[in-house]
Amino acid sequence: GENVEQHPSTLSVQEGDSAVIKCTYSDSASNYFPWYKQELGKRPQLIIDIRSNVGEKKDQRIAVTLNKTAKHFSLHITETQPEDSAVYFCAAVNQGGKLIFGQGTELSVKP
Amino acid sequence: GAVVSQHPSWVICKSGTSVKIECRSLDFQATTMFWYRQFPKQSLMLMATSNEGSKATYEQGVEKDKFLINHASLTLSTLTVTSAHPEDSSFYICSANGLAGTYNEQFFGPGTRLTVL
């Protein structure tokens, strides 16, 4: 089955700096890669996603890149703000529709 | 649109009792619903996939007789934790997608915090 590895587990940056979170997946048939932001005690919130036929996608300060050959995908947050502090999860969906999450990255943005 | 609700939002029960959690898609029909469990400071782990009108498919290591899932309609799936024990204390989250056979964004419920004393 699919396995998603996420790094780093914790990330601390200064406000205004960039943050990068990286994930790898094992199932080459996976075709959809969403990223979620989860605040304590709340549901995961979709912040950006990318499909396997696209290499890069950007939405304001957030961008995601996908390297299908290497089975890597990354989240880039620029100009970080304290409200970006949360746990971020990458995920991969295979053709069976199952959403498999990475281990999560706790992002702390220091003012 | 695409709102998923869960009830209750939190529950405290005694060891040995059963607890039912409801997951509803409020404004769309969900052919498939998913149940996840999340322990503190851990990721969401898929427990089972629930299809309307058929038996749920459980992930490896999840006891189907302990976590009973029923998906009786296109808008409601229930998870019953039978004979709950303290180690079942967790955050249970459901999600739903609308189209069978293709992947669409999964819409998450707000989660249910279960505490077993």
Tab-separated table of C-alpha atoms in Angstrom:
chain	number	residue	atom	x	y	z
A	1	GLY	CA	0.000	0.000	0.000
A	2	GLU	CA	0.858	3.677	-0.110
A	3	ASN	CA	3.360	5.096	2.369
A	4	VAL	CA	3.969	8.824	2.768
A	5	GLU	CA	7.043	10.153	4.537
A	6	GLN	CA	7.153	13.793	5.664
A	7	HIS	CA	10.050	15.934	6.872
A	8	PRO	CA	10.832	17.767	9.033
A	9	SER	CA	8.661	16.879	12.005
A	10	THR	CA	9.153	20.350	13.474
A	11	LEU	CA	10.126	23.602	11.807
A	12	SER	CA	10.730	26.962	13.413
A	13	VAL	CA	11.170	30.098	11.320
A	14	GLN	CA	11.225	33.827	11.846
A	15	GLU	CA	8.298	35.846	10.621
A	16	GLY	CA	8.855	36.799	7.005
A	17	ASP	CA	11.106	33.864	6.232
A	18	SER	CA	10.148	30.952	3.993
A	19	ALA	CA	9.223	27.466	5.148
A	20	VAL	CA	9.617	24.285	3.135
A	21	ILE	CA	8.125	20.908	3.975
A	22	LYS	CA	8.979	17.825	1.948
A	23	CYS	CA	7.183	14.559	1.359
A	24	THR	CA	7.842	11.358	-0.522
A	25	TYR	CA	5.368	8.710	-1.521
A	26	SER	CA	5.746	5.094	-2.493
A	27	ASP	CA	2.830	4.273	-4.795
A	28	SER	CA	3.552	5.446	-8.335
A	29	ALA	CA	-0.180	5.153	-9.087
A	30	SER	CA	-1.007	7.969	-6.661
A	31	ASN	CA	-2.450	10.867	-8.614
A	32	TYR	CA	-3.559	13.543	-6.175
A	33	PHE	CA	-1.536	15.284	-3.488
A	34	PRO	CA	-3.299	17.618	-1.071
A	35	TRP	CA	-1.774	19.602	1.765
A	36	TYR	CA	-3.639	20.287	4.977
A	37	LYS	CA	-3.252	22.714	7.832
A	38	GLN	CA	-4.551	21.535	11.181
A	39	GLU	CA	-4.943	23.672	14.252
A	40	LEU	CA	-5.189	22.052	17.659
A	41	GLY	CA	-8.439	20.165	18.133
A	42	LYS	CA	-9.789	21.069	14.717
A	43	ARG	CA	-10.351	19.350	11.420
A	44	PRO	CA	-7.680	19.362	8.694
A	45	GLN	CA	-8.114	22.292	6.338
A	46	LEU	CA	-7.124	21.928	2.699
A	47	ILE	CA	-4.702	24.704	1.776
A	48	ILE	CA	-3.478	23.603	-1.641
A	49	ASP	CA	-3.428	20.505	-3.800
A	50	ILE	CA	-1.755	19.264	-6.948
A	51	ARG	CA	-2.604	16.547	-9.416
A	52	SER	CA	-0.133	14.208	-11.025
A	53	ASN	CA	-0.304	15.902	-14.439
A	54	VAL	CA	0.980	19.198	-13.009
A	55	GLY	CA	4.486	19.993	-11.775
A	56	GLU	CA	3.836	23.146	-9.802
A	57	LYS	CA	0.946	25.142	-8.423
A	58	LYS	CA	0.884	28.444	-6.592
A	59	ASP	CA	-1.727	30.251	-4.552
A	60	GLN	CA	-0.538	33.572	-3.146
A	61	ARG	CA	2.112	32.764	-0.507
A	62	ILE	CA	1.744	29.007	-0.859
A	63	ALA	CA	3.171	26.819	-3.590
A	64	VAL	CA	3.472	23.101	-4.126
A	65	THR	CA	5.845	21.257	-6.428
A	66	LEU	CA	5.643	17.671	-7.587
A	67	ASN	CA	8.366	15.470	-9.027
A	68	LYS	CA	6.638	12.322	-10.235
A	69	THR	CA	9.827	10.606	-11.280
A	70	ALA	CA	11.353	10.947	-7.845
A	71	LYS	CA	7.994	10.637	-6.096
A	72	HIS	CA	8.635	13.809	-4.149
A	73	PHE	CA	6.364	16.754	-3.461
A	74	SER	CA	6.973	19.855	-1.403
A	75	LEU	CA	5.092	22.715	0.207
A	76	HIS	CA	6.595	26.191	0.127
A	77	ILE	CA	5.265	29.009	2.274
A	78	THR	CA	6.788	32.435	1.670
A	79	GLU	CA	6.618	35.528	3.865
A	80	THR	CA	5.496	33.456	6.833
A	81	GLN	CA	3.235	35.018	9.443
A	82	PRO	CA	2.521	33.979	13.039
A	83	GLU	CA	-0.935	32.786	11.984
A	84	ASP	CA	0.752	30.232	9.730
A	85	SER	CA	1.791	28.378	12.906
A	86	ALA	CA	0.035	24.996	12.897
A	87	VAL	CA	0.601	21.370	11.995
A	88	TYR	CA	0.829	20.716	8.272
A	89	PHE	CA	0.144	17.352	6.681
A	90	CYS	CA	0.899	16.169	3.205
A	91	ALA	CA	-1.149	13.359	1.756
A	92	ALA	CA	-1.372	11.175	-1.278
A	93	VAL	CA	-4.394	9.600	-2.891
A	94	ASN	CA	-4.172	6.520	-5.015
A	95	GLN	CA	-6.586	5.290	-7.629
A	96	GLY	CA	-8.571	3.527	-4.949
A	97	GLY	CA	-9.402	6.903	-3.449
A	98	LYS	CA	-7.680	6.367	-0.108
A	99	LEU	CA	-6.060	9.421	1.446
A	100	ILE	CA	-2.801	8.509	3.167
A	101	PHE	CA	-1.267	11.175	5.378
A	102	GLY	CA	2.322	12.000	6.140
A	103	GLN	CA	3.458	12.216	9.743
A	104	GLY	CA	2.942	15.965	9.996
A	105	THR	CA	5.150	19.015	10.471
A	106	GLU	CA	4.665	21.355	13.389
A	107	LEU	CA	5.443	24.810	12.033
A	108	SER	CA	6.196	27.617	14.448
A	109	VAL	CA	6.533	31.163	13.107
A	110	LYS	CA	8.178	33.470	15.609
A	111	PRO	CA	7.281	37.149	15.465
B	1	GLY	CA	-21.336	23.803	0.044
B	2	ALA	CA	-19.720	20.424	0.860
B	3	VAL	CA	-20.309	20.546	4.593
B	4	VAL	CA	-19.752	17.500	6.776
B	5	SER	CA	-20.950	17.384	10.350
B	6	GLN	CA	-20.157	15.012	13.184
B	7	HIS	CA	-22.029	14.290	16.362
B	8	PRO	CA	-21.172	14.388	19.158
B	9	SER	CA	-18.204	16.755	19.162
B	10	TRP	CA	-16.947	15.181	22.347
B	11	VAL	CA	-17.953	12.268	24.549
B	12	ILE	CA	-16.767	10.818	27.820
B	13	CYS	CA	-17.733	7.264	28.652
B	14	LYS	CA	-16.907	4.505	31.076
B	15	SER	CA	-14.744	1.569	30.099
B	16	GLY	CA	-16.801	-1.270	28.632
B	17	THR	CA	-19.559	0.881	27.177
B	18	SER	CA	-20.246	1.519	23.510
B	19	VAL	CA	-20.221	4.882	21.795
B	20	LYS	CA	-21.795	5.832	18.479
B	21	ILE	CA	-20.462	8.685	16.355
B	22	GLU	CA	-22.465	10.067	13.448
B	23	CYS	CA	-21.057	11.619	10.308
B	24	ARG	CA	-23.394	13.478	7.973
B	25	SER	CA	-22.927	15.164	4.628
B	26	LEU	CA	-25.272	18.123	4.874
B	27	ASP	CA	-25.510	19.429	1.321
B	28	PHE	CA	-24.294	16.636	-0.926
B	29	GLN	CA	-24.613	12.915	-1.318
B	30	ALA	CA	-21.565	11.002	-0.159
B	31	THR	CA	-21.108	7.682	-1.870
B	32	THR	CA	-17.947	7.093	0.104
B	33	MET	CA	-17.060	8.122	3.624
B	34	PHE	CA	-13.839	7.558	5.475
B	35	TRP	CA	-13.094	7.230	9.170
B	36	TYR	CA	-9.814	8.338	10.676
B	37	ARG	CA	-8.339	8.202	14.146
B	38	GLN	CA	-5.800	10.693	15.418
B	39	PHE	CA	-3.869	10.299	18.653
B	40	PRO	CA	-2.258	13.378	20.259
B	41	LYS	CA	0.659	14.753	18.253
B	42	GLN	CA	0.226	12.077	15.603
B	43	SER	CA	-1.078	11.933	12.078
B	44	LEU	CA	-4.506	10.899	10.887
B	45	MET	CA	-4.687	7.160	10.399
B	46	LEU	CA	-7.292	5.757	8.059
B	47	MET	CA	-9.423	3.197	9.863
B	48	ALA	CA	-11.949	2.215	7.228
B	49	THR	CA	-13.677	3.144	3.998
B	50	SER	CA	-17.431	3.133	4.058
B	51	ASN	CA	-19.571	2.812	0.932
B	52	GLU	CA	-23.298	3.376	0.987
B	53	GLY	CA	-25.216	0.127	1.140
B	54	SER	CA	-22.231	-2.165	1.460
B	55	LYS	CA	-19.885	-3.393	4.135
B	56	ALA	CA	-17.024	-1.170	5.191
B	57	THR	CA	-13.474	-1.974	4.187
B	58	TYR	CA	-11.136	-1.881	7.162
B	59	GLU	CA	-7.453	-1.067	7.122
B	60	GLN	CA	-4.979	-3.627	8.351
B	61	GLY	CA	-4.866	-3.788	12.125
B	62	VAL	CA	-8.311	-2.237	12.681
B	63	GLU	CA	-10.725	-4.615	14.405
B	64	LYS	CA	-13.972	-4.646	12.468
B	65	ASP	CA	-15.890	-6.188	15.365
B	66	LYS	CA	-14.760	-3.404	17.665
B	67	PHE	CA	-15.297	-0.490	15.293
B	68	LEU	CA	-18.662	-1.060	13.672
B	69	ILE	CA	-19.368	1.091	10.657
B	70	ASN	CA	-22.745	1.532	9.037
B	71	HIS	CA	-23.394	3.620	5.919
B	72	ALA	CA	-27.125	3.223	5.541
B	73	SER	CA	-27.792	6.295	3.421
B	74	LEU	CA	-25.955	8.642	1.077
B	75	THR	CA	-25.729	11.269	3.806
B	76	LEU	CA	-25.038	9.300	6.975
B	77	SER	CA	-22.315	7.000	8.208
B	78	THR	CA	-21.948	5.884	11.812
B	79	LEU	CA	-18.989	4.531	13.734
B	80	THR	CA	-19.698	2.573	16.889
B	81	VAL	CA	-16.829	1.894	19.241
B	82	THR	CA	-17.896	-1.231	21.098
B	83	SER	CA	-16.673	-2.096	24.597
B	84	ALA	CA	-14.525	0.993	24.665
B	85	HIS	CA	-11.317	0.996	26.688
B	86	PRO	CA	-8.994	3.846	27.686
B	87	GLU	CA	-6.667	3.051	24.773
B	88	ASP	CA	-9.541	3.876	22.403
B	89	SER	CA	-9.469	7.467	23.621
B	90	SER	CA	-8.680	9.513	20.538
B	91	PHE	CA	-9.903	12.110	18.074
B	92	TYR	CA	-12.131	10.446	15.473
B	93	ILE	CA	-12.646	12.285	12.189
B	94	CYS	CA	-14.801	11.353	9.241
B	95	SER	CA	-14.577	12.612	5.699
B	96	ALA	CA	-16.700	12.291	2.615
B	97	ASN	CA	-16.376	12.631	-1.120
B	98	GLY	CA	-19.173	12.853	-3.567
B	99	LEU	CA	-18.437	11.033	-6.791
B	100	ALA	CA	-18.079	7.305	-6.969
B	101	GLY	CA	-15.283	6.017	-9.134
B	102	THR	CA	-13.333	9.271	-9.315
B	103	TYR	CA	-11.427	11.183	-6.759
B	104	ASN	CA	-12.656	14.498	-5.490
B	105	GLU	CA	-11.541	16.555	-2.556
B	106	GLN	CA	-12.396	14.898	0.727
B	107	PHE	CA	-14.463	17.055	3.054
B	108	PHE	CA	-13.733	16.542	6.715
B	109	GLY	CA	-16.066	16.600	9.655
B	110	PRO	CA	-15.075	18.604	12.737
B	111	GLY	CA	-14.061	15.488	14.645
B	112	THR	CA	-15.224	13.768	17.817
B	113	ARG	CA	-13.061	13.692	20.915
B	114	LEU	CA	-13.605	10.372	22.707
B	115	THR	CA	-12.367	9.943	26.257
B	116	VAL	CA	-12.796	6.547	27.895
B	117	LEU	CA	-12.404	6.500	31.660
